[in-house]
Amino acid sequence: MLPEVPAVHGILSAAEVAETAASIAAMQEADGAIPWTVGEHVDVWNHVEGAMALLVGGQVEAAERAYEWCLEWQREDGSWPMKIVAGSVEDASGETNMCAYLAVGVWHHWLVRREVRFVRRFWPVVQRALDYVVSLQLPFGGISWSQEWADGVPAKVNEEALLAGSSSIYQALRAGVALADLMDDPQPEWELAGGRLGHALRQHRGEFLDKSEFSMDWYYPVLGGAVRGEDGKALIDARWDTFVEDRLGIRCVSKNPWVTGAETCELVMALDALGDRDRALQLLADMQHLRSDDGKYWTGYVFPDKVNWPPEHTTYTAAAVILAVDALGHGTGGSDIMRGATFGPHFREIALECGCASADALERSGLS
């Protein structure tokens, strides 16, 4: 049975969402890969996001071919190459954020399709990926952002953590633990790593690499689920005027007069997760100027020049639109994937290595 294609009244109809999903499928390569755009590279994070959007948009066969690509390209250590162009590796480095995201995609597929067979097939792939990711956790709780490859084997670890990337990994670890519960295969190391990571995202954001000029660093702690409630609202409000352009969307980089569709739709989903539906709907409506007649989406818009730039339609922008519509329209079973209610409770902050008091130590002392 095909999932019901979602819609948001007055912004995008189900037919328009299906058209956008078809535009992603049209750019999919023969082996199942979803490149950024025709002839561009593939990375596993944006590829998985594309697969999720295909599933929501009714392109089930294309989505499952995309997941098969993940299985075929995973390396022995659990990672994927950072850049693959037309079936050839352009950058062999492994990026932890990219490698973790398959867990989110597989949980999303379960929520939409409820096929245990699919989860069983990809469970070992998710295990290898998340084991790789947590092996690169730093003492303060963030995750090393990448590992280089040399002569066909893993090499130097870049021991700095990205705030946006680690925020996405937090979501992936929650999805991974939900899958572990479904498979009756507990993963306590992931839960331990998730507690340390969540603590770092809430209490030690200054320890991450400073990428504060990028909007992703602003909203991703909320989108990934580590920061919610009043703290999440305060975090969003603190830089709203820096990034949000009325009737256009949000800037990708604070100093550049350039709004981008993917970042705008991710902020839409972060706002939805905070219960800020009015601003979420407004931003989704605002970014529709990036839509083409055939359902594709331009990457961005330089507003002083009134020009779409770069001159390309990207699969990841289209995918973000579809997932935002699903979230706001409560369309498929996967519409909660960013709100995260299906993941279960957040991780406990135990066995911290950052110098802060751990929950387990507080319990022993009788102070909790």
mmCIF file of C-alpha atoms in Angstrom:
data_model
loop_
_atom_site.group_PDB
_atom_site.id
_atom_site.type_symbol
_atom_site.label_atom_id
_atom_site.label_comp_id
_atom_site.label_asym_id
_atom_site.label_seq_id
_atom_site.Cartn_x
_atom_site.Cartn_y
_atom_site.Cartn_z
ATOM 1 C CA MET A 1 0.000 0.000 0.000
ATOM 2 C CA LEU A 2 1.330 3.436 -0.895
ATOM 3 C CA PRO A 3 1.496 5.975 1.902
ATOM 4 C CA GLU A 4 -0.950 8.853 1.741
ATOM 5 C CA VAL A 5 0.914 11.768 0.210
ATOM 6 C CA PRO A 6 0.725 14.723 2.620
ATOM 7 C CA ALA A 7 -0.372 18.295 1.965
ATOM 8 C CA VAL A 8 -0.578 21.612 3.790
ATOM 9 C CA HIS A 9 -3.732 23.485 2.869
ATOM 10 C CA GLY A 10 -3.070 26.746 1.115
ATOM 11 C CA ILE A 11 0.647 26.055 0.618
ATOM 12 C CA LEU A 12 1.191 22.737 -1.185
ATOM 13 C CA SER A 13 -1.339 20.155 -2.335
ATOM 14 C CA ALA A 14 -0.767 16.399 -2.277
ATOM 15 C CA ALA A 15 -0.450 16.471 -6.074
ATOM 16 C CA GLU A 16 2.273 19.118 -5.842
ATOM 17 C CA VAL A 17 4.144 17.119 -3.196
ATOM 18 C CA ALA A 18 3.927 14.000 -5.383
ATOM 19 C CA GLU A 19 5.265 16.032 -8.304
ATOM 20 C CA THR A 20 8.239 17.115 -6.205
ATOM 21 C CA ALA A 21 8.925 13.519 -5.154
ATOM 22 C CA ALA A 22 8.825 12.510 -8.812
ATOM 23 C CA SER A 23 11.411 15.191 -9.570
ATOM 24 C CA ILE A 24 13.795 13.565 -7.060
ATOM 25 C CA ALA A 25 13.181 10.144 -8.598
ATOM 26 C CA ALA A 26 13.935 11.593 -12.043
ATOM 27 C CA MET A 27 17.403 12.644 -10.834
ATOM 28 C CA GLN A 28 18.135 9.302 -9.162
ATOM 29 C CA GLU A 29 20.970 7.370 -10.808
ATOM 30 C CA ALA A 30 20.659 3.830 -12.163
ATOM 31 C CA ASP A 31 22.318 2.244 -9.103
ATOM 32 C CA GLY A 32 19.890 3.993 -6.728
ATOM 33 C CA ALA A 33 22.159 6.904 -5.795
ATOM 34 C CA ILE A 34 20.540 10.311 -5.207
ATOM 35 C CA PRO A 35 23.040 13.035 -6.150
ATOM 36 C CA TRP A 36 22.739 16.648 -5.052
ATOM 37 C CA THR A 37 21.721 17.410 -8.626
ATOM 38 C CA VAL A 38 22.311 15.787 -12.004
ATOM 39 C CA GLY A 39 26.031 15.070 -12.429
ATOM 40 C CA GLU A 40 26.896 16.178 -8.877
ATOM 41 C CA HIS A 41 28.203 14.095 -5.990
ATOM 42 C CA VAL A 42 26.351 11.818 -3.578
ATOM 43 C CA ASP A 43 26.798 11.835 0.192
ATOM 44 C CA VAL A 44 24.957 9.379 2.373
ATOM 45 C CA TRP A 45 23.221 12.007 4.595
ATOM 46 C CA ASN A 46 21.508 13.880 1.760
ATOM 47 C CA HIS A 47 20.978 10.570 -0.034
ATOM 48 C CA VAL A 48 19.051 9.156 2.955
ATOM 49 C CA GLU A 49 17.032 12.365 3.291
ATOM 50 C CA GLY A 50 16.140 11.950 -0.374
ATOM 51 C CA ALA A 51 15.053 8.357 0.255
ATOM 52 C CA MET A 52 12.820 9.488 3.135
ATOM 53 C CA ALA A 53 11.191 12.115 0.926
ATOM 54 C CA LEU A 54 10.663 9.624 -1.894
ATOM 55 C CA LEU A 55 8.840 7.320 0.515
ATOM 56 C CA VAL A 56 6.622 10.144 1.790
ATOM 57 C CA GLY A 57 5.889 11.240 -1.772
ATOM 58 C CA GLY A 58 4.728 7.770 -2.867
ATOM 59 C CA GLN A 59 7.900 6.766 -4.747
ATOM 60 C CA VAL A 60 8.323 3.553 -2.780
ATOM 61 C CA GLU A 61 10.380 1.578 -5.321
ATOM 62 C CA ALA A 62 12.786 4.470 -5.831
ATOM 63 C CA ALA A 63 13.152 4.881 -2.054
ATOM 64 C CA GLU A 64 13.998 1.239 -1.549
ATOM 65 C CA ARG A 65 16.554 1.308 -4.376
ATOM 66 C CA ALA A 66 18.136 4.225 -2.539
ATOM 67 C CA TYR A 67 18.403 2.206 0.653
ATOM 68 C CA GLU A 68 19.945 -0.711 -1.238
ATOM 69 C CA TRP A 69 22.633 1.727 -2.422
ATOM 70 C CA CYS A 70 23.479 2.383 1.237
ATOM 71 C CA LEU A 71 23.957 -1.314 1.856
ATOM 72 C CA GLU A 72 26.174 -1.748 -1.176
ATOM 73 C CA TRP A 73 28.451 1.244 -0.449
ATOM 74 C CA GLN A 74 29.005 0.803 3.293
ATOM 75 C CA ARG A 75 32.609 -0.022 4.145
ATOM 76 C CA GLU A 76 33.861 -2.629 6.598
ATOM 77 C CA ASP A 77 34.385 -0.085 9.388
ATOM 78 C CA GLY A 78 30.756 1.083 9.110
ATOM 79 C CA SER A 79 31.440 4.305 7.214
ATOM 80 C CA TRP A 80 30.667 5.582 3.721
ATOM 81 C CA PRO A 81 32.876 7.744 1.499
ATOM 82 C CA MET A 82 32.124 11.437 1.880
ATOM 83 C CA LYS A 83 31.749 12.085 -1.855
ATOM 84 C CA ILE A 84 30.847 9.675 -4.646
ATOM 85 C CA VAL A 85 30.465 10.929 -8.215
ATOM 86 C CA ALA A 86 28.913 8.677 -10.879
ATOM 87 C CA GLY A 87 29.903 5.545 -8.977
ATOM 88 C CA SER A 88 33.498 6.630 -8.246
ATOM 89 C CA VAL A 89 34.854 7.822 -4.897
ATOM 90 C CA GLU A 90 35.947 11.455 -5.043
ATOM 91 C CA ASP A 91 36.599 11.903 -1.309
ATOM 92 C CA ALA A 92 37.113 8.708 0.711
ATOM 93 C CA SER A 93 36.956 10.411 4.123
ATOM 94 C CA GLY A 94 34.222 9.244 6.467
ATOM 95 C CA GLU A 95 32.017 11.945 8.040
ATOM 96 C CA THR A 96 30.331 10.818 11.241
ATOM 97 C CA ASN A 97 27.181 12.883 10.795
ATOM 98 C CA MET A 98 26.604 11.444 7.342
ATOM 99 C CA CYS A 99 27.226 7.880 8.487
ATOM 100 C CA ALA A 100 24.860 8.131 11.457
ATOM 101 C CA TYR A 101 21.861 9.314 9.465
ATOM 102 C CA LEU A 102 20.919 5.932 8.013
ATOM 103 C CA ALA A 103 19.461 5.073 11.451
ATOM 104 C CA VAL A 104 16.991 7.953 11.064
ATOM 105 C CA GLY A 105 16.057 6.767 7.581
ATOM 106 C CA VAL A 106 15.453 3.165 8.631
ATOM 107 C CA TRP A 107 13.326 4.214 11.609
ATOM 108 C CA HIS A 108 11.405 6.563 9.324
ATOM 109 C CA HIS A 109 10.793 3.699 6.876
ATOM 110 C CA TRP A 110 9.446 1.606 9.761
ATOM 111 C CA LEU A 111 7.086 4.390 10.829
ATOM 112 C CA VAL A 112 5.729 4.771 7.294
ATOM 113 C CA ARG A 113 5.648 1.152 6.089
ATOM 114 C CA ARG A 114 5.765 -1.024 9.238
ATOM 115 C CA GLU A 115 7.817 -3.685 7.434
ATOM 116 C CA VAL A 116 9.889 -5.703 9.899
ATOM 117 C CA ARG A 117 11.592 -7.433 6.973
ATOM 118 C CA PHE A 118 13.097 -4.138 5.859
ATOM 119 C CA VAL A 119 14.312 -3.275 9.360
ATOM 120 C CA ARG A 120 15.906 -6.707 9.807
ATOM 121 C CA ARG A 121 17.753 -6.330 6.503
ATOM 122 C CA PHE A 122 19.225 -2.962 7.443
ATOM 123 C CA TRP A 123 19.725 -3.471 11.164
ATOM 124 C CA PRO A 124 23.325 -4.794 10.770
ATOM 125 C CA VAL A 125 24.114 -1.823 8.512
ATOM 126 C CA VAL A 126 22.817 0.609 11.144
ATOM 127 C CA GLN A 127 24.764 -1.224 13.860
ATOM 128 C CA ARG A 128 28.056 -0.936 12.003
ATOM 129 C CA ALA A 129 27.418 2.721 11.241
ATOM 130 C CA LEU A 130 26.548 3.799 14.786
ATOM 131 C CA ASP A 131 29.333 1.702 16.320
ATOM 132 C CA TYR A 132 31.722 3.596 14.052
ATOM 133 C CA VAL A 133 30.250 6.955 15.040
ATOM 134 C CA VAL A 134 30.322 6.437 18.818
ATOM 135 C CA SER A 135 33.912 5.164 18.599
ATOM 136 C CA LEU A 136 34.889 8.717 17.598
ATOM 137 C CA GLN A 137 33.272 10.502 20.564
ATOM 138 C CA LEU A 138 35.434 13.119 22.288
ATOM 139 C CA PRO A 139 35.777 13.437 26.101
ATOM 140 C CA PHE A 140 33.508 16.502 26.313
ATOM 141 C CA GLY A 141 30.745 14.558 24.528
ATOM 142 C CA GLY A 142 30.849 15.899 20.967
ATOM 143 C CA ILE A 143 31.624 13.564 18.062
ATOM 144 C CA SER A 144 34.767 13.983 15.937
ATOM 145 C CA TRP A 145 33.473 15.282 12.650
ATOM 146 C CA SER A 146 35.457 13.086 10.235
ATOM 147 C CA GLN A 147 38.145 10.527 9.630
ATOM 148 C CA GLU A 148 40.472 10.688 6.656
ATOM 149 C CA TRP A 149 41.391 7.683 4.536
ATOM 150 C CA ALA A 150 44.815 6.894 3.071
ATOM 151 C CA ASP A 151 45.863 3.980 0.864
ATOM 152 C CA GLY A 152 42.432 2.433 1.129
ATOM 153 C CA VAL A 153 42.253 2.320 4.953
ATOM 154 C CA PRO A 154 41.058 4.621 7.756
ATOM 155 C CA ALA A 155 43.687 7.162 8.796
ATOM 156 C CA LYS A 156 43.785 10.434 10.757
ATOM 157 C CA VAL A 157 40.756 11.381 12.870
ATOM 158 C CA ASN A 158 39.868 15.088 12.784
ATOM 159 C CA GLU A 159 39.300 15.538 16.502
ATOM 160 C CA GLU A 160 37.002 18.529 16.420
ATOM 161 C CA ALA A 161 33.227 18.402 16.648
ATOM 162 C CA LEU A 162 30.657 20.276 14.582
ATOM 163 C CA LEU A 163 27.597 21.523 16.460
ATOM 164 C CA ALA A 164 25.132 20.907 13.626
ATOM 165 C CA GLY A 165 26.615 17.521 12.788
ATOM 166 C CA SER A 166 26.657 16.345 16.392
ATOM 167 C CA SER A 167 23.062 17.550 16.821
ATOM 168 C CA SER A 168 22.024 15.363 13.893
ATOM 169 C CA ILE A 169 23.962 12.445 15.392
ATOM 170 C CA TYR A 170 21.951 12.857 18.598
ATOM 171 C CA GLN A 171 18.766 12.253 16.608
ATOM 172 C CA ALA A 172 20.380 9.279 14.866
ATOM 173 C CA LEU A 173 21.375 7.679 18.177
ATOM 174 C CA ARG A 174 17.797 8.016 19.427
ATOM 175 C CA ALA A 175 16.566 6.394 16.210
ATOM 176 C CA GLY A 176 19.191 3.683 16.585
ATOM 177 C CA VAL A 177 18.086 2.854 20.122
ATOM 178 C CA ALA A 178 14.452 2.751 18.969
ATOM 179 C CA LEU A 179 15.481 0.262 16.284
ATOM 180 C CA ALA A 180 17.451 -1.732 18.864
ATOM 181 C CA ASP A 181 14.302 -1.995 20.999
ATOM 182 C CA LEU A 182 12.328 -3.137 17.962
ATOM 183 C CA MET A 183 14.977 -5.766 17.161
ATOM 184 C CA ASP A 184 15.298 -6.777 20.853
ATOM 185 C CA ASP A 185 19.036 -6.118 20.607
ATOM 186 C CA PRO A 186 20.017 -3.563 23.294
ATOM 187 C CA GLN A 187 22.858 -1.142 22.560
ATOM 188 C CA PRO A 188 23.943 0.344 25.912
ATOM 189 C CA GLU A 189 27.036 1.980 24.396
ATOM 190 C CA TRP A 190 24.827 4.071 22.134
ATOM 191 C CA GLU A 191 22.713 5.134 25.084
ATOM 192 C CA LEU A 192 25.826 6.111 27.049
ATOM 193 C CA ALA A 193 27.199 8.048 24.082
ATOM 194 C CA GLY A 194 23.823 9.700 23.550
ATOM 195 C CA GLY A 195 23.689 10.920 27.139
ATOM 196 C CA ARG A 196 27.150 12.435 26.889
ATOM 197 C CA LEU A 197 26.351 13.984 23.527
ATOM 198 C CA GLY A 198 23.038 15.463 24.661
ATOM 199 C CA HIS A 199 24.765 16.988 27.684
ATOM 200 C CA ALA A 200 27.419 18.575 25.457
ATOM 201 C CA LEU A 201 24.771 20.027 23.130
ATOM 202 C CA ARG A 202 22.910 21.534 26.059
ATOM 203 C CA GLN A 203 25.779 22.621 28.306
ATOM 204 C CA HIS A 204 28.998 22.837 26.279
ATOM 205 C CA ARG A 205 28.149 24.378 22.909
ATOM 206 C CA GLY A 206 31.262 26.531 23.190
ATOM 207 C CA GLU A 207 33.427 23.397 22.882
ATOM 208 C CA PHE A 208 32.296 22.778 19.299
ATOM 209 C CA LEU A 209 33.987 24.364 16.293
ATOM 210 C CA ASP A 210 32.749 27.915 15.833
ATOM 211 C CA LYS A 211 30.533 27.874 12.772
ATOM 212 C CA SER A 212 28.078 30.399 14.176
ATOM 213 C CA GLU A 213 27.869 32.307 10.896
ATOM 214 C CA PHE A 214 25.933 29.333 9.473
ATOM 215 C CA SER A 215 22.237 29.098 10.239
ATOM 216 C CA MET A 216 22.525 25.335 10.704
ATOM 217 C CA ASP A 217 24.542 25.878 13.885
ATOM 218 C CA TRP A 218 21.711 28.050 15.179
ATOM 219 C CA TYR A 219 18.701 25.741 14.819
ATOM 220 C CA TYR A 220 20.187 22.235 14.667
ATOM 221 C CA PRO A 221 20.390 21.641 18.447
ATOM 222 C CA VAL A 222 16.594 22.055 18.378
ATOM 223 C CA LEU A 223 16.026 20.088 15.162
ATOM 224 C CA GLY A 224 18.128 17.156 16.409
ATOM 225 C CA GLY A 225 16.124 17.045 19.627
ATOM 226 C CA ALA A 226 18.764 17.756 22.284
ATOM 227 C CA VAL A 227 17.423 21.241 23.081
ATOM 228 C CA ARG A 228 13.664 21.654 23.355
ATOM 229 C CA GLY A 229 11.066 23.441 25.465
ATOM 230 C CA GLU A 230 11.776 26.940 26.754
ATOM 231 C CA ASP A 231 15.514 26.552 26.120
ATOM 232 C CA GLY A 232 14.773 25.685 22.511
ATOM 233 C CA LYS A 233 12.480 28.662 22.066
ATOM 234 C CA ALA A 234 15.089 30.989 23.570
ATOM 235 C CA LEU A 235 17.770 29.563 21.280
ATOM 236 C CA ILE A 236 15.635 30.174 18.183
ATOM 237 C CA ASP A 237 14.567 33.658 19.227
ATOM 238 C CA ALA A 238 18.138 34.725 19.986
ATOM 239 C CA ARG A 239 19.182 34.815 16.324
ATOM 240 C CA TRP A 240 15.877 35.045 14.488
ATOM 241 C CA ASP A 241 16.574 38.550 13.210
ATOM 242 C CA THR A 242 20.059 37.534 12.088
ATOM 243 C CA PHE A 243 18.919 34.820 9.716
ATOM 244 C CA VAL A 244 15.236 35.215 8.812
ATOM 245 C CA GLU A 245 14.333 37.335 5.765
ATOM 246 C CA ASP A 246 10.671 38.303 5.614
ATOM 247 C CA ARG A 247 8.748 36.597 2.777
ATOM 248 C CA LEU A 248 11.879 34.850 1.473
ATOM 249 C CA GLY A 249 13.137 32.251 3.958
ATOM 250 C CA ILE A 250 16.357 32.115 5.959
ATOM 251 C CA ARG A 251 19.954 32.890 5.170
ATOM 252 C CA CYS A 252 22.423 30.027 4.924
ATOM 253 C CA VAL A 253 25.270 32.285 6.101
ATOM 254 C CA SER A 254 24.591 35.346 8.242
ATOM 255 C CA LYS A 255 26.785 37.747 6.261
ATOM 256 C CA ASN A 256 25.568 36.705 2.805
ATOM 257 C CA PRO A 257 22.295 38.049 1.287
ATOM 258 C CA TRP A 258 21.310 34.559 0.147
ATOM 259 C CA VAL A 259 18.332 32.527 1.373
ATOM 260 C CA THR A 260 18.261 28.756 0.907
ATOM 261 C CA GLY A 261 15.289 26.426 0.728
ATOM 262 C CA ALA A 262 16.709 23.416 2.569
ATOM 263 C CA GLU A 263 17.766 25.409 5.630
ATOM 264 C CA THR A 264 14.418 27.205 5.655
ATOM 265 C CA CYS A 265 12.508 23.918 5.671
ATOM 266 C CA GLU A 266 14.720 22.475 8.388
ATOM 267 C CA LEU A 267 13.921 25.525 10.517
ATOM 268 C CA VAL A 268 10.244 24.888 9.716
ATOM 269 C CA MET A 269 10.596 21.407 11.229
ATOM 270 C CA ALA A 270 12.507 22.734 14.245
ATOM 271 C CA LEU A 271 9.738 25.258 14.894
ATOM 272 C CA ASP A 272 7.127 22.529 14.522
ATOM 273 C CA ALA A 273 9.002 20.451 17.098
ATOM 274 C CA LEU A 274 8.742 23.404 19.507
ATOM 275 C CA GLY A 275 5.012 23.776 18.862
ATOM 276 C CA ASP A 276 5.546 27.066 17.003
ATOM 277 C CA ARG A 277 3.204 26.168 14.166
ATOM 278 C CA ASP A 278 2.336 29.680 13.020
ATOM 279 C CA ARG A 279 5.916 30.677 12.246
ATOM 280 C CA ALA A 280 6.585 27.253 10.733
ATOM 281 C CA LEU A 281 3.676 27.618 8.307
ATOM 282 C CA GLN A 282 4.709 31.145 7.394
ATOM 283 C CA LEU A 283 8.274 30.120 6.561
ATOM 284 C CA LEU A 284 7.098 27.161 4.476
ATOM 285 C CA ALA A 285 4.861 29.506 2.521
ATOM 286 C CA ASP A 286 7.600 32.134 2.214
ATOM 287 C CA MET A 287 10.088 29.777 0.549
ATOM 288 C CA GLN A 288 7.735 28.658 -2.222
ATOM 289 C CA HIS A 289 9.211 31.317 -4.518
ATOM 290 C CA LEU A 290 11.969 28.711 -5.049
ATOM 291 C CA ARG A 291 9.518 26.249 -6.641
ATOM 292 C CA SER A 292 9.662 25.640 -10.400
ATOM 293 C CA ASP A 293 6.671 24.735 -12.554
ATOM 294 C CA ASP A 294 7.727 21.057 -12.678
ATOM 295 C CA GLY A 295 7.892 20.673 -8.886
ATOM 296 C CA LYS A 296 11.656 21.054 -8.592
ATOM 297 C CA TYR A 297 13.228 23.554 -6.201
ATOM 298 C CA TRP A 298 16.039 26.020 -6.716
ATOM 299 C CA THR A 299 18.733 25.787 -4.046
ATOM 300 C CA GLY A 300 18.604 29.468 -3.104
ATOM 301 C CA TYR A 301 17.978 33.089 -3.976
ATOM 302 C CA VAL A 302 20.287 36.121 -3.824
ATOM 303 C CA PHE A 303 17.816 38.808 -2.885
ATOM 304 C CA PRO A 304 19.687 42.023 -3.779
ATOM 305 C CA ASP A 305 20.181 40.686 -7.314
ATOM 306 C CA LYS A 306 16.795 38.944 -7.508
ATOM 307 C CA VAL A 307 18.376 35.818 -8.957
ATOM 308 C CA ASN A 308 18.276 32.118 -8.129
ATOM 309 C CA TRP A 309 21.766 30.900 -7.234
ATOM 310 C CA PRO A 310 23.395 28.554 -7.851
ATOM 311 C CA PRO A 311 21.545 27.929 -11.133
ATOM 312 C CA GLU A 312 20.477 24.401 -10.190
ATOM 313 C CA HIS A 313 17.621 22.407 -8.734
ATOM 314 C CA THR A 314 18.736 20.179 -5.858
ATOM 315 C CA THR A 315 17.282 16.932 -4.571
ATOM 316 C CA TYR A 316 18.071 17.830 -0.961
ATOM 317 C CA THR A 317 16.038 21.042 -1.201
ATOM 318 C CA ALA A 318 13.078 19.156 -2.657
ATOM 319 C CA ALA A 319 13.443 16.502 0.045
ATOM 320 C CA ALA A 320 13.428 19.061 2.851
ATOM 321 C CA VAL A 321 10.243 20.586 1.455
ATOM 322 C CA ILE A 322 8.481 17.208 1.390
ATOM 323 C CA LEU A 323 9.527 16.319 4.936
ATOM 324 C CA ALA A 324 8.419 19.742 6.188
ATOM 325 C CA VAL A 325 5.016 19.305 4.536
ATOM 326 C CA ASP A 326 4.692 15.861 6.091
ATOM 327 C CA ALA A 327 5.517 17.270 9.531
ATOM 328 C CA LEU A 328 3.052 20.153 9.318
ATOM 329 C CA GLY A 329 0.380 18.130 7.525
ATOM 330 C CA HIS A 330 0.694 15.108 9.853
ATOM 331 C CA GLY A 331 0.486 13.104 6.658
ATOM 332 C CA THR A 332 2.320 9.795 6.972
ATOM 333 C CA GLY A 333 3.382 7.662 9.911
ATOM 334 C CA GLY A 334 6.812 9.249 9.541
ATOM 335 C CA SER A 335 5.594 12.797 10.103
ATOM 336 C CA ASP A 336 6.909 12.712 13.675
ATOM 337 C CA ILE A 337 10.499 11.948 12.670
ATOM 338 C CA MET A 338 11.808 15.402 13.688
ATOM 339 C CA ARG A 339 9.483 15.894 16.664
ATOM 340 C CA GLY A 340 10.844 12.588 17.958
ATOM 341 C CA ALA A 341 7.974 11.331 20.125
ATOM 342 C CA THR A 342 8.369 7.822 18.666
ATOM 343 C CA PHE A 343 11.975 7.557 19.880
ATOM 344 C CA GLY A 344 11.122 7.090 23.535
ATOM 345 C CA PRO A 345 12.767 8.904 26.467
ATOM 346 C CA HIS A 346 15.892 11.023 26.091
ATOM 347 C CA PHE A 347 19.215 9.574 27.214
ATOM 348 C CA ARG A 348 20.335 9.931 30.823
ATOM 349 C CA GLU A 349 23.492 11.950 31.409
ATOM 350 C CA ILE A 350 25.604 9.254 33.060
ATOM 351 C CA ALA A 351 29.353 8.558 33.163
ATOM 352 C CA LEU A 352 30.171 12.026 31.857
ATOM 353 C CA GLU A 353 33.823 12.703 31.044
ATOM 354 C CA CYS A 354 33.590 16.499 30.721
ATOM 355 C CA GLY A 355 34.073 17.308 34.406
ATOM 356 C CA CYS A 356 30.385 17.928 35.152
ATOM 357 C CA ALA A 357 28.476 15.918 37.730
ATOM 358 C CA SER A 358 26.848 12.879 36.132
ATOM 359 C CA ALA A 359 23.312 11.808 36.929
ATOM 360 C CA ASP A 360 24.604 8.499 38.295
ATOM 361 C CA ALA A 361 27.081 10.262 40.613
ATOM 362 C CA LEU A 362 24.352 12.585 41.873
ATOM 363 C CA GLU A 363 22.096 9.613 42.576
ATOM 364 C CA ARG A 364 24.841 7.912 44.612
ATOM 365 C CA SER A 365 25.408 11.078 46.609
ATOM 366 C CA GLY A 366 21.702 11.552 47.261
ATOM 367 C CA LEU A 367 21.679 15.000 45.614
ATOM 368 C CA SER A 368 19.437 14.219 42.644
#
